Coordinates of C-alpha atoms in Angstrom, one line a residue:
X239 CA 15.8 -33.7 9.6
X240 CA 14.1 -32.5 12.8
X241 CA 14.3 -28.9 11.6
X242 CA 12.4 -29.9 8.5
X243 CA 9.5 -31.7 10.3
X244 CA 9.5 -29.0 12.9
X245 CA 9.0 -26.3 10.4
X246 CA 6.2 -28.3 8.7
X247 CA 4.4 -28.6 12.1
X248 CA 4.6 -24.8 12.8
X249 CA 3.3 -23.8 9.3
X250 CA 0.5 -26.4 9.2
X251 CA -0.7 -25.3 12.7
X252 CA -0.9 -21.7 11.6
X253 CA -2.8 -22.3 8.3
X254 CA -6.6 -22.0 7.9
X255 CA -8.2 -25.4 8.7
X256 CA -9.9 -25.6 5.3
X257 CA -10.1 -23.8 1.9
X258 CA -7.9 -23.2 -1.1
X259 CA -4.7 -21.3 -0.9
X260 CA -2.9 -18.8 -3.2
X261 CA 0.8 -18.7 -2.4
X262 CA 2.7 -15.4 -2.9
X263 CA 6.1 -16.5 -4.0
X264 CA 8.8 -14.0 -5.0
X265 CA 11.7 -16.4 -5.6
X266 CA 13.5 -15.3 -2.4
X267 CA 14.5 -17.8 0.3
X268 CA 11.4 -17.2 2.6
X269 CA 8.8 -17.7 -0.1
X270 CA 10.6 -20.6 -1.7
X271 CA 10.7 -22.4 1.6
X272 CA 6.9 -21.7 2.1
X273 CA 6.2 -23.2 -1.3
X274 CA 8.3 -26.3 -0.6
X275 CA 6.6 -26.9 2.8
X276 CA 3.1 -26.6 1.3
X277 CA 4.1 -28.7 -1.8
X278 CA 5.1 -31.5 0.5
X279 CA 2.2 -31.2 3.0
X280 CA -0.8 -29.5 1.4
X281 CA -0.3 -29.6 -2.4
X282 CA -3.9 -30.4 -3.1
X283 CA -5.0 -27.1 -1.4
X284 CA -2.7 -24.9 -3.6
X285 CA -5.0 -23.1 -6.0
X286 CA -2.0 -21.4 -7.6
X287 CA 1.3 -19.8 -7.0
X288 CA 1.3 -16.1 -7.7
X289 CA 4.6 -14.4 -8.6
X290 CA 5.2 -10.7 -9.5
X291 CA 7.9 -9.1 -11.5
X292 CA 8.3 -5.5 -10.4
X293 CA 10.3 -4.7 -13.5
X294 CA 13.3 -3.7 -11.5
X295 CA 16.0 -5.5 -13.6
X296 CA 17.8 -8.8 -14.2
X297 CA 17.4 -10.1 -10.6
X298 CA 13.7 -9.7 -10.7
X299 CA 13.5 -11.6 -14.0
X300 CA 15.7 -14.4 -12.6
X301 CA 13.5 -14.7 -9.6
X302 CA 10.4 -15.1 -11.7
X303 CA 12.1 -17.6 -14.0
X304 CA 13.1 -19.7 -11.0
X305 CA 9.6 -19.8 -9.7
X306 CA 8.4 -20.8 -13.2
X307 CA 10.9 -23.6 -13.4
X308 CA 10.1 -24.8 -9.9
X309 CA 6.4 -25.0 -10.5
X310 CA 6.7 -26.7 -13.8
X311 CA 8.2 -29.8 -12.3
X312 CA 5.4 -30.8 -10.0
X313 CA 2.9 -29.0 -12.3
X314 CA 1.7 -26.4 -9.8
X315 CA -0.5 -23.7 -11.4
X316 CA 1.4 -20.5 -11.8
X317 CA 0.1 -16.9 -12.3
X318 CA 2.6 -14.2 -13.2
X319 CA 2.2 -10.5 -12.9
X320 CA 4.3 -7.6 -13.9
X321 CA 4.6 -4.0 -12.5
X322 CA 3.2 -1.2 -14.5
X323 CA 5.9 1.4 -13.8
X324 CA 5.5 2.1 -10.1
X325 CA 8.8 2.8 -8.3
X326 CA 9.9 3.0 -4.7
X327 CA 8.9 0.8 -1.7
X328 CA 5.3 2.1 -1.5
X329 CA 4.6 1.9 -5.2
X330 CA 6.1 -1.7 -5.5
X331 CA 4.1 -2.9 -2.5
X332 CA 0.8 -1.4 -3.8
X333 CA 1.2 -2.9 -7.3
X334 CA 2.2 -6.3 -5.9
X335 CA -0.7 -6.5 -3.4
X336 CA -3.2 -5.4 -6.0
X337 CA -2.1 -8.3 -8.1
X338 CA -2.1 -10.8 -5.2
X339 CA -5.5 -9.7 -4.0
X340 CA -6.8 -10.2 -7.5
X341 CA -5.5 -13.7 -7.7
X342 CA -7.0 -14.5 -4.3
X343 CA -10.4 -13.2 -5.3
X344 CA -10.4 -15.0 -8.6
X345 CA -9.8 -18.4 -6.9
X346 CA -11.9 -17.6 -3.8
X347 CA -8.9 -18.6 -1.8
X348 CA -6.9 -17.3 1.1
X349 CA -3.7 -15.5 0.2
X350 CA -0.6 -17.0 2.0
X351 CA 2.6 -15.0 2.4
X352 CA 6.0 -16.0 3.8
X353 CA 6.5 -13.2 6.3
X354 CA 8.7 -14.3 9.2
X355 CA 9.2 -13.4 12.8
X356 CA 12.0 -11.0 11.7
X357 CA 9.7 -9.3 9.3
X358 CA 7.2 -8.7 12.1
X359 CA 9.9 -7.3 14.4
X360 CA 11.0 -4.8 11.8
X361 CA 7.4 -3.8 11.1
X362 CA 6.6 -3.1 14.7
X363 CA 9.7 -1.0 15.1
X364 CA 9.1 0.9 11.9
X365 CA 5.5 1.7 12.9
X366 CA 6.5 2.7 16.4
X367 CA 9.0 5.1 14.9
X368 CA 6.1 6.6 12.9
X369 CA 3.9 7.0 16.0
X370 CA 1.5 4.2 15.3
X371 CA -1.3 3.3 17.7
X372 CA -2.5 -0.2 18.7
X373 CA -3.7 -1.1 15.2
X374 CA -0.3 -0.4 13.6
X375 CA 1.8 -1.8 16.5
X376 CA 0.0 -5.2 16.0
X377 CA 2.4 -5.5 13.0
X378 CA 1.6 -8.5 10.8
X379 CA -1.1 -10.9 11.8
X380 CA -3.1 -13.6 9.9
X381 CA -6.8 -13.1 9.2
X382 CA -9.6 -14.5 7.1
X383 CA -8.1 -13.1 3.8
X384 CA -4.4 -13.3 4.4
X385 CA -2.5 -16.1 6.2
X386 CA 1.1 -15.7 7.4
X387 CA 2.0 -19.1 8.8
X388 CA 5.7 -18.4 9.3
X389 CA 5.4 -15.4 11.7
X390 CA 6.8 -17.6 14.5
X391 CA 9.7 -18.8 12.4
X392 CA 12.9 -16.7 12.3
X393 CA 15.2 -16.3 9.2
X394 CA 17.8 -18.6 10.7
X395 CA 15.4 -21.5 10.8
X396 CA 14.3 -20.7 7.3
X397 CA 17.9 -20.8 6.1
X398 CA 18.5 -24.2 7.8
X399 CA 15.4 -25.6 6.1
X400 CA 16.5 -24.3 2.7
X401 CA 20.0 -25.8 3.0
X402 CA 18.7 -29.1 4.4
X403 CA 16.2 -29.6 1.5
X404 CA 18.4 -28.0 -1.2
X405 CA 15.8 -25.4 -2.2
X406 CA 17.1 -22.9 -4.8
X407 CA 16.4 -19.2 -4.3
X408 CA 17.4 -15.8 -5.8
X409 CA 18.8 -13.1 -3.6
X410 CA 17.4 -9.7 -4.3
X411 CA 20.3 -7.1 -4.4
X412 CA 17.8 -4.4 -3.3
X413 CA 17.6 -6.1 0.1
X414 CA 21.1 -4.8 0.8
X415 CA 20.4 -1.2 -0.3
X416 CA 20.2 1.3 2.5
X417 CA 18.2 3.5 0.3
X418 CA 15.1 1.7 1.6
X419 CA 13.8 2.4 5.1
X420 CA 13.2 -1.2 6.0
X421 CA 16.7 -2.2 5.0
X422 CA 18.2 0.6 7.2
X423 CA 16.1 -0.8 10.1
X424 CA 17.1 -4.4 9.4
X425 CA 20.8 -3.8 8.7
X426 CA 21.7 -0.9 11.1
X427 CA 19.1 0.1 13.6
X428 CA 17.8 -3.2 14.9
X429 CA 21.3 -4.8 15.4
X430 CA 22.5 -1.6 17.2
X431 CA 19.5 -1.7 19.5
X432 CA 19.9 -5.4 20.2
X433 CA 23.6 -4.8 21.1
X434 CA 22.6 -1.9 23.4
X435 CA 19.7 -3.8 25.0
X436 CA 19.9 -7.6 24.5
X437 CA 16.4 -9.0 24.0
X438 CA 15.1 -5.8 22.4
X439 CA 13.5 -7.7 19.4
X440 CA 11.7 -10.0 21.8
X441 CA 10.3 -7.0 23.7
X442 CA 9.1 -5.5 20.4
X443 CA 7.2 -8.7 19.7
X444 CA 5.7 -8.5 23.2
X445 CA 4.4 -5.0 22.3
X446 CA 3.0 -6.3 19.1
X447 CA 1.3 -9.2 20.9
X448 CA -0.2 -6.8 23.5
X449 CA -1.5 -4.6 20.7
X450 CA -3.1 -7.6 18.9
X451 CA -4.7 -8.7 22.2
X452 CA -6.0 -5.2 22.8
X453 CA -7.5 -5.0 19.3
X454 CA -9.2 -8.4 19.8
X455 CA -10.7 -7.3 23.1
X456 CA -11.7 -4.0 21.5
X457 CA -13.5 -5.8 18.6
X458 CA -15.4 -7.9 21.1
X459 CA -16.3 -4.9 23.2
X460 CA -17.6 -3.0 20.2
X461 CA -19.7 -6.0 19.0
X462 CA -21.2 -6.3 22.5
X463 CA -21.8 -2.6 23.5
X464 CA -22.1 -0.5 20.4
X465 CA -25.0 -0.5 17.9
X466 CA -22.9 -0.4 14.7
X467 CA -24.9 -0.3 11.5
X468 CA -23.1 -1.1 8.3
X469 CA -24.7 0.1 5.0
X470 CA -23.0 -1.9 2.3
X471 CA -19.3 -1.1 2.3
X472 CA -19.6 2.6 2.0
X473 CA -21.2 3.7 5.2
X474 CA -21.0 2.9 8.9
X475 CA -23.3 4.5 11.5
X476 CA -23.0 4.6 15.3
X477 CA -25.1 6.2 18.0
X478 CA -23.8 9.3 19.7
X479 CA -25.1 8.4 23.2
X480 CA -23.1 5.2 23.1
X481 CA -19.8 7.1 22.4
X482 CA -20.4 10.1 24.7
X483 CA -19.8 7.9 27.8
X484 CA -16.2 7.1 26.7
X485 CA -13.2 9.0 28.1
X486 CA -10.6 10.8 26.1
X487 CA -8.2 7.8 26.1
X488 CA -10.8 5.3 24.9
X489 CA -12.3 7.3 22.0
X490 CA -9.3 7.2 19.7
X491 CA -9.0 3.4 20.1
X492 CA -12.7 2.9 19.4
X493 CA -12.7 5.2 16.3
X494 CA -9.6 3.6 14.9
X495 CA -11.3 0.2 15.1
X496 CA -14.6 1.5 13.6
X497 CA -12.7 3.1 10.7
X498 CA -10.9 -0.2 10.1
X499 CA -14.2 -2.0 9.7
X500 CA -14.9 -0.1 6.5
X501 CA -11.3 -0.4 5.3
X502 CA -10.3 3.2 6.3
X503 CA -6.8 3.4 7.7
X504 CA -6.1 6.6 9.7
X505 CA -2.8 7.6 11.1
X506 CA -2.3 9.1 14.6
X507 CA -3.0 12.6 13.4
X508 CA -6.1 11.5 11.5
X509 CA -7.5 9.8 14.6
X510 CA -6.7 12.9 16.7
X511 CA -8.5 15.2 14.3
X512 CA -11.5 12.9 14.2
X513 CA -11.8 12.6 18.0
X514 CA -11.4 16.3 18.4
X515 CA -14.2 16.9 15.9
X516 CA -16.5 14.5 17.7
X517 CA -15.5 15.9 21.1
X518 CA -16.8 19.4 20.1
X519 CA -20.3 18.0 20.6
X520 CA -21.5 19.3 17.2
X521 CA -25.1 18.8 16.1
X522 CA -24.3 19.1 12.4
X523 CA -21.3 19.2 10.1
X524 CA -18.8 16.9 8.4
X525 CA -15.1 16.4 8.4
X526 CA -13.2 15.1 5.4
X527 CA -11.0 12.0 6.0
X528 CA -8.6 10.1 3.7
X529 CA -9.5 8.0 0.7
X530 CA -12.7 9.9 -0.1
X531 CA -14.2 9.2 3.3
X532 CA -15.8 11.7 5.7
X533 CA -17.3 11.8 9.1
X534 CA -20.8 13.3 9.2
X535 CA -22.7 14.3 12.3
X536 CA -26.3 13.1 12.1
X537 CA -29.3 13.4 14.4
X538 CA -28.5 11.1 17.3
X539 CA -25.3 9.7 15.9
X540 CA -22.3 9.8 13.5
X541 CA -21.7 8.3 10.1
X542 CA -18.6 7.3 8.3
X543 CA -19.3 7.7 4.6
X544 CA -17.4 7.3 1.4
X545 CA -17.8 9.2 -1.9
X546 CA -18.3 6.8 -4.8
X547 CA -16.1 8.1 -7.7
X548 CA -16.4 7.0 -11.3
X549 CA -13.6 4.7 -12.4
X550 CA -10.5 6.5 -13.6
X551 CA -9.8 6.3 -17.3
X552 CA -6.6 4.7 -18.5
X553 CA -3.7 6.8 -19.7
X554 CA -4.3 8.6 -23.0
X555 CA -2.1 10.2 -25.6
X556 CA -2.2 14.0 -25.6
X557 CA -3.4 15.2 -29.1
X558 CA -1.1 16.7 -31.7
X559 CA -3.8 19.2 -32.4
X560 CA -7.2 20.1 -31.0
X561 CA -8.2 19.0 -27.5
X562 CA -8.7 15.9 -25.3
X563 CA -11.0 15.4 -22.4
X564 CA -9.7 13.1 -19.6
X565 CA -11.3 12.5 -16.2
X566 CA -12.8 16.0 -15.9
X567 CA -9.8 17.8 -17.4
X568 CA -9.5 19.3 -20.9
X569 CA -6.1 19.5 -22.6
X570 CA -6.0 21.8 -25.5
X571 CA -3.1 22.5 -27.9
X572 CA -2.4 26.2 -28.1
X573 CA -0.3 28.2 -30.5
X574 CA 1.4 30.5 -28.0
X575 CA 4.2 29.6 -25.7
X576 CA 3.6 28.6 -22.0
X577 CA 2.8 31.4 -19.7
X578 CA 3.8 31.3 -16.0
X579 CA 0.7 29.4 -15.0
X580 CA 1.0 25.8 -13.9
X581 CA -2.1 25.1 -15.9
X582 CA -0.1 25.5 -19.1
X583 CA 2.6 23.0 -20.1
X584 CA 5.2 22.3 -22.8
X585 CA 6.0 18.9 -24.2
X586 CA 8.8 17.9 -26.5
X587 CA 9.1 14.8 -28.6
X588 CA 6.7 12.8 -30.6
X589 CA 4.3 11.6 -27.9
X590 CA 3.1 12.5 -24.4
X591 CA 0.5 10.8 -22.3
X592 CA -1.7 12.0 -19.4
X593 CA -2.4 9.5 -16.6
X594 CA -3.2 9.4 -13.0
X595 CA -0.2 9.9 -10.8
X596 CA 1.3 6.9 -9.0
X597 CA 3.1 6.4 -5.8
X598 CA 6.8 6.9 -6.5
X599 CA 6.4 9.2 -9.4
X600 CA 9.0 12.0 -9.6
X601 CA 8.9 15.2 -11.6
X602 CA 11.9 16.0 -13.7
X603 CA 13.3 19.3 -12.5
X604 CA 16.3 19.6 -14.8
X605 CA 19.6 18.0 -15.3
X606 CA 21.3 20.1 -12.6
X607 CA 18.8 19.5 -9.8
X608 CA 17.4 16.0 -10.6
X609 CA 13.9 15.2 -9.6
X610 CA 11.4 15.4 -6.8
X611 CA 8.4 13.3 -5.7
X612 CA 5.1 14.3 -7.2
X613 CA 3.4 13.4 -3.9
X614 CA 5.3 16.3 -2.2
X615 CA 4.2 18.8 -4.8
X616 CA 0.6 17.8 -4.5
X617 CA 0.7 18.1 -0.7
X618 CA 2.5 21.5 -0.8
X619 CA -0.2 22.7 -3.3
X620 CA -2.7 22.4 -0.4
X621 CA -4.8 19.7 -2.2
X622 CA -7.0 17.5 0.0
X623 CA -6.2 13.8 0.1
X624 CA -9.3 13.0 -2.0
X625 CA -8.3 15.6 -4.6
X626 CA -4.7 14.2 -4.8
X627 CA -6.0 10.7 -5.4
X628 CA -7.0 11.2 -9.0
X629 CA -4.7 14.1 -10.0
X630 CA -3.2 13.9 -13.5
X631 CA 0.4 14.0 -14.6
X632 CA 1.8 14.3 -18.1
X633 CA 4.6 12.0 -19.0
X634 CA 7.0 12.5 -21.9
X635 CA 9.9 10.2 -22.9
X636 CA 9.1 8.0 -19.8
X637 CA 9.5 10.9 -17.4
X638 CA 6.9 13.0 -15.6
X639 CA 7.3 16.6 -16.9
X640 CA 4.2 18.4 -15.8
X641 CA 1.7 18.2 -13.0
X642 CA -1.2 20.3 -14.4
X643 CA -2.3 23.1 -12.1
X644 CA 0.7 22.4 -9.7
X645 CA 4.1 22.5 -11.4
X646 CA 6.0 22.2 -14.7
X647 CA 9.4 20.6 -14.8
X648 CA 12.2 23.1 -14.9
X649 CA 13.4 21.5 -18.1
X650 CA 10.2 22.3 -19.9
X651 CA 11.3 25.2 -22.0
X652 CA 11.6 25.4 -25.8
X653 CA 14.9 24.2 -27.3
X654 CA 16.1 25.2 -30.7
X655 CA 15.5 22.6 -33.3
X656 CA 13.4 20.3 -31.1
X657 CA 9.7 19.9 -31.9
X658 CA 7.4 21.1 -29.1
X659 CA 3.7 21.5 -28.4
X660 CA 2.1 23.9 -25.9
X661 CA -1.0 22.8 -23.9
X662 CA -3.5 24.5 -21.7
X663 CA -5.3 22.3 -19.1
X664 CA -8.6 23.3 -17.5
X665 CA -11.1 21.6 -15.2
X666 CA -14.4 20.9 -16.9
X667 CA -16.6 19.2 -14.3
X668 CA -15.4 20.0 -10.9

């Protein structure tokens, strides 16, 4: 059983020295192994096991049921979450991590995930293909809020441990679908690159480790040489004179790290725009960034600031008559048919709701042409990222049929014998 004790040693060495733990367990082989290791070695530190059903079908339900049965035997506290309709890789991940972060905060505990060495290799390659900088190429690392104690363990070792200890798990059929980018990287691209260049995966990890070391050095350099002032969590200030001495290669690295300190993630293009703006030696002005943030030139320095928005209301039913005000929009039932404006819409059926759009939403375009991502329509409409964040969609019969001000579904036309209501949408406080 050397493989068993060896895995215990690796995981325990990578865990935080103290504090309670919330274990993210999906029911797959990696997370079930993580749960078994900590059940055997650190059960008293487990605040709870958190499992999330994405609502994707029978396999997801079986996985949650397995975790539930497994925790009931040794009486480990279990918290279950369920997806709220998000689809696609990005939507599923966002919903899952919102739930996991909530569990971690509620228990004042470190979140522990079962990501492996193979997961990190895939992540570094995916981010390299997207042109990531040092922050992205780091891949997955542990930190004060999230621990990943299996990053030095490969999937082969995980499988050996699971077989040796007879741990049950549920295989997610979506892991074999090449519809998802990560699966194409895992099943096709990485094996081909490894065949062409043996040791390619190890070289990717070397790149990731070098990026992590660079970030660590950069954090220390900023702490030592820059006078960074944090104002709550919504503002960061830095002196211009301290940045003006940096060359063109150093500025993007420093600004990427400064942005990360306020939770702002900028891609390569965002960093390039920011550094070009700073390099213009402006005395005044501001530049919008993602997520409601902007960079403002102040006397003697720069400030990263974030707009504080009021909370978004939950979804609401559109009225059968009269009007509804929702998050700065007014929806009014009108008697005439829809005109050509995207601010007018048509809804069939008994009920329709207005809600904030979600990652993975698709607009129904008609039976012949299928659907298209809402995010693409919003981007093509020329909306800023902050405007897109809280943009509404109208859903009827579980499908998005109207993006007010942007596009109606091609199927949204009157049909004989089918009840319909016509709406006009207008901005009321923007």
